[in-house]
PDB file of C-alpha atoms in Angstrom:
ATOM      1  CA  MET K   1       0.116   0.042  -0.084  1.00  0.00           C
ATOM      2  CA  PRO K   2       2.670   2.934  -0.889  1.00  0.00           C
ATOM      3  CA  PHE K   3       2.074   6.039  -2.070  1.00  0.00           C
ATOM      4  CA  ILE K   4       3.941   8.370  -3.199  1.00  0.00           C
ATOM      5  CA  ASP K   5       3.577  11.814  -3.343  1.00  0.00           C
ATOM      6  CA  SER K   6       5.444  14.299  -5.701  1.00  0.00           C
ATOM      7  CA  LYS K   7       5.374  18.352  -4.948  1.00  0.00           C
ATOM      8  CA  ILE K   8       7.368  19.719  -8.016  1.00  0.00           C
ATOM      9  CA  THR K   9       7.795  23.419  -8.943  1.00  0.00           C
ATOM     10  CA  MET K  10       7.169  23.928 -12.954  1.00  0.00           C
ATOM     11  CA  LYS K  11       3.648  23.184 -15.082  1.00  0.00           C
ATOM     12  CA  LEU K  12       3.579  19.417 -16.649  1.00  0.00           C
ATOM     13  CA  THR K  13       2.430  18.087 -19.516  1.00  0.00           C
ATOM     14  CA  ASP K  14      -0.241  15.240 -19.024  1.00  0.00           C
ATOM     15  CA  GLU K  15       1.908  12.987 -20.494  1.00  0.00           C
ATOM     16  CA  LYS K  16       4.879  13.859 -18.759  1.00  0.00           C
ATOM     17  CA  LYS K  17       2.842  13.148 -15.499  1.00  0.00           C
ATOM     18  CA  GLU K  18       2.464   9.498 -16.777  1.00  0.00           C
ATOM     19  CA  ILE K  19       5.513   8.910 -17.267  1.00  0.00           C
ATOM     20  CA  ILE K  20       6.735  10.091 -14.034  1.00  0.00           C
ATOM     21  CA  LYS K  21       3.508   8.061 -12.493  1.00  0.00           C
ATOM     22  CA  SER K  22       4.258   5.077 -14.743  1.00  0.00           C
ATOM     23  CA  LYS K  23       8.552   4.944 -14.194  1.00  0.00           C
ATOM     24  CA  LEU K  24       7.571   5.355 -10.068  1.00  0.00           C
ATOM     25  CA  GLY K  25       5.672   2.283 -10.737  1.00  0.00           C
ATOM     26  CA  LYS K  26       8.167   0.742 -10.874  1.00  0.00           C
ATOM     27  CA  ALA K  27      10.881   2.344  -9.319  1.00  0.00           C
ATOM     28  CA  VAL K  28       8.419   0.471  -6.027  1.00  0.00           C
ATOM     29  CA  GLU K  29       9.096  -2.294  -6.373  1.00  0.00           C
ATOM     30  CA  ILE K  30      12.877  -1.349  -4.756  1.00  0.00           C
ATOM     31  CA  LEU K  31      10.848  -1.687  -1.952  1.00  0.00           C
ATOM     32  CA  HIS K  32       9.592  -4.721  -2.329  1.00  0.00           C
ATOM     33  CA  LYS K  33       5.641  -3.014  -3.138  1.00  0.00           C
ATOM     34  CA  SER K  34       3.474  -3.508  -6.608  1.00  0.00           C
ATOM     35  CA  GLU K  35       2.585  -0.499  -8.210  1.00  0.00           C
ATOM     36  CA  ARG K  36      -0.923  -2.652  -8.115  1.00  0.00           C
ATOM     37  CA  TYR K  37      -1.334  -1.180  -5.125  1.00  0.00           C
ATOM     38  CA  LEU K  38       0.938   2.295  -5.309  1.00  0.00           C
ATOM     39  CA  MET K  39      -0.796   5.782  -5.252  1.00  0.00           C
ATOM     40  CA  VAL K  40       0.694   8.218  -6.815  1.00  0.00           C
ATOM     41  CA  GLY K  41       0.105  12.137  -6.609  1.00  0.00           C
ATOM     42  CA  ILE K  42       1.648  14.861  -8.391  1.00  0.00           C
ATOM     43  CA  GLU K  43       1.167  18.608  -7.630  1.00  0.00           C
ATOM     44  CA  ASP K  44       3.445  20.790 -10.085  1.00  0.00           C
ATOM     45  CA  ASN K  45       3.195  24.357 -10.265  1.00  0.00           C
ATOM     46  CA  TYR K  46       4.747  24.026  -6.237  1.00  0.00           C
ATOM     47  CA  ASP K  47       6.395  26.660  -4.979  1.00  0.00           C
ATOM     48  CA  LEU K  48       9.584  25.335  -2.984  1.00  0.00           C
ATOM     49  CA  TRP K  49      12.407  27.060  -1.185  1.00  0.00           C
ATOM     50  CA  PHE K  50      16.005  25.815  -0.815  1.00  0.00           C
ATOM     51  CA  ALA K  51      18.684  27.293   2.013  1.00  0.00           C
ATOM     52  CA  GLY K  52      16.447  30.512   1.434  1.00  0.00           C
ATOM     53  CA  GLU K  53      16.439  31.029  -2.834  1.00  0.00           C
ATOM     54  CA  LYS K  54      13.207  30.043  -4.837  1.00  0.00           C
ATOM     55  CA  LEU K  55      13.607  26.787  -6.852  1.00  0.00           C
ATOM     56  CA  GLN K  56      13.319  26.833 -10.233  1.00  0.00           C
ATOM     57  CA  LYS K  57      13.181  23.231 -10.664  1.00  0.00           C
ATOM     58  CA  GLY K  58      13.259  20.975  -7.512  1.00  0.00           C
ATOM     59  CA  ALA K  59      10.875  18.339  -6.507  1.00  0.00           C
ATOM     60  CA  TYR K  60       9.799  17.219  -3.131  1.00  0.00           C
ATOM     61  CA  VAL K  61       8.813  14.008  -2.509  1.00  0.00           C
ATOM     62  CA  SER K  62       7.085  11.765  -0.052  1.00  0.00           C
ATOM     63  CA  VAL K  63       7.191   7.948  -0.019  1.00  0.00           C
ATOM     64  CA  SER K  64       4.361   6.892   2.982  1.00  0.00           C
ATOM     65  CA  LEU K  65       4.087   2.413   3.154  1.00  0.00           C
ATOM     66  CA  LEU K  66       2.703   0.215   4.349  1.00  0.00           C
ATOM     67  CA  GLY K  67       5.469  -1.344   7.083  1.00  0.00           C
ATOM     68  CA  ASN K  68       9.096  -0.599   6.546  1.00  0.00           C
ATOM     69  CA  ALA K  69      12.171  -1.278   3.910  1.00  0.00           C
ATOM     70  CA  SER K  70      15.465  -1.665   4.280  1.00  0.00           C
ATOM     71  CA  LYS K  71      17.946   1.975   5.310  1.00  0.00           C
ATOM     72  CA  GLU K  72      19.336  -0.214   1.732  1.00  0.00           C
ATOM     73  CA  ASP K  73      15.918  -0.394  -0.009  1.00  0.00           C
ATOM     74  CA  TYR K  74      15.923   3.484   0.486  1.00  0.00           C
ATOM     75  CA  GLU K  75      18.985   4.650   0.022  1.00  0.00           C
ATOM     76  CA  LYS K  76      18.489   2.291  -3.395  1.00  0.00           C
ATOM     77  CA  MET K  77      14.794   4.679  -4.173  1.00  0.00           C
ATOM     78  CA  THR K  78      16.100   7.619  -3.582  1.00  0.00           C
ATOM     79  CA  SER K  79      18.509   7.319  -6.394  1.00  0.00           C
ATOM     80  CA  ALA K  80      15.807   6.043  -8.240  1.00  0.00           C
ATOM     81  CA  VAL K  81      13.380   9.134  -7.802  1.00  0.00           C
ATOM     82  CA  CYS K  82      16.595  11.641  -7.941  1.00  0.00           C
ATOM     83  CA  ASP K  83      16.828   9.557 -11.300  1.00  0.00           C
ATOM     84  CA  ILE K  84      13.485   9.676 -12.550  1.00  0.00           C
ATOM     85  CA  TYR K  85      13.298  13.321 -11.647  1.00  0.00           C
ATOM     86  CA  GLU K  86      16.554  14.308 -13.968  1.00  0.00           C
ATOM     87  CA  LYS K  87      15.971  12.466 -16.570  1.00  0.00           C
ATOM     88  CA  GLU K  88      12.427  13.441 -17.031  1.00  0.00           C
ATOM     89  CA  LEU K  89      12.393  16.457 -15.572  1.00  0.00           C
ATOM     90  CA  ASP K  90      16.208  18.047 -15.109  1.00  0.00           C
ATOM     91  CA  ILE K  91      15.966  18.801 -12.207  1.00  0.00           C
ATOM     92  CA  GLU K  92      19.591  18.090 -10.265  1.00  0.00           C
ATOM     93  CA  PRO K  93      19.392  15.562  -7.315  1.00  0.00           C
ATOM     94  CA  SER K  94      20.767  18.114  -5.146  1.00  0.00           C
ATOM     95  CA  LYS K  95      17.194  19.727  -4.957  1.00  0.00           C
ATOM     96  CA  VAL K  96      15.334  16.469  -4.756  1.00  0.00           C
ATOM     97  CA  TYR K  97      14.157  15.587  -1.127  1.00  0.00           C
ATOM     98  CA  VAL K  98      12.728  12.206  -0.428  1.00  0.00           C
ATOM     99  CA  THR K  99      11.514  11.091   3.001  1.00  0.00           C
ATOM    100  CA  TYR K 100      10.009   7.703   3.889  1.00  0.00           C
ATOM    101  CA  HIS K 101       6.872   7.296   5.636  1.00  0.00           C
ATOM    102  CA  PRO K 102       6.052   3.658   7.129  1.00  0.00           C
ATOM    103  CA  ILE K 103       3.101   2.955   8.898  1.00  0.00           C
ATOM    104  CA  SER K 104       1.420   0.295  10.798  1.00  0.00           C
ATOM    105  CA  ASP K 105      -1.655   1.249   9.987  1.00  0.00           C
ATOM    106  CA  TRP K 106      -3.064   1.206   6.171  1.00  0.00           C
ATOM    107  CA  GLY K 107      -6.832   1.998   5.578  1.00  0.00           C
ATOM    108  CA  TRP K 108      -8.548   0.473   2.158  1.00  0.00           C
ATOM    109  CA  ASN K 109     -11.384  -0.546   0.385  1.00  0.00           C
ATOM    110  CA  GLY K 110     -13.594  -0.543   4.014  1.00  0.00           C
ATOM    111  CA  SER K 111     -11.224  -2.074   6.011  1.00  0.00           C
ATOM    112  CA  ASN K 112      -8.012  -1.933   7.128  1.00  0.00           C
ATOM    113  CA  PHE K 113      -4.885  -4.130   6.652  1.00  0.00           C
TER     114      PHE K 113
END
């Protein structure tokens, strides 16, 4: 039950959002999760500041998942996320924050896991 929520400083086309969603769907396998239950949120044209300066190209990515993953898997996922945003949106990895939120209780479809 992962959810990947991205806040991105630039305006994206629907086609670019679809590409990012698909690539995140593959990357989530690093955390031993399936795209089958993955929910993705993409908020573009989002204002972000880093080190006191407004970013023209930057992203904040929040990854929530049922349970936990290893530190090594989180490291690999961060690398994959940064790679996706660099290749697809030309955002330098140094302008991408990725946070992880393991969750013990998750509801879906009228009940909890």
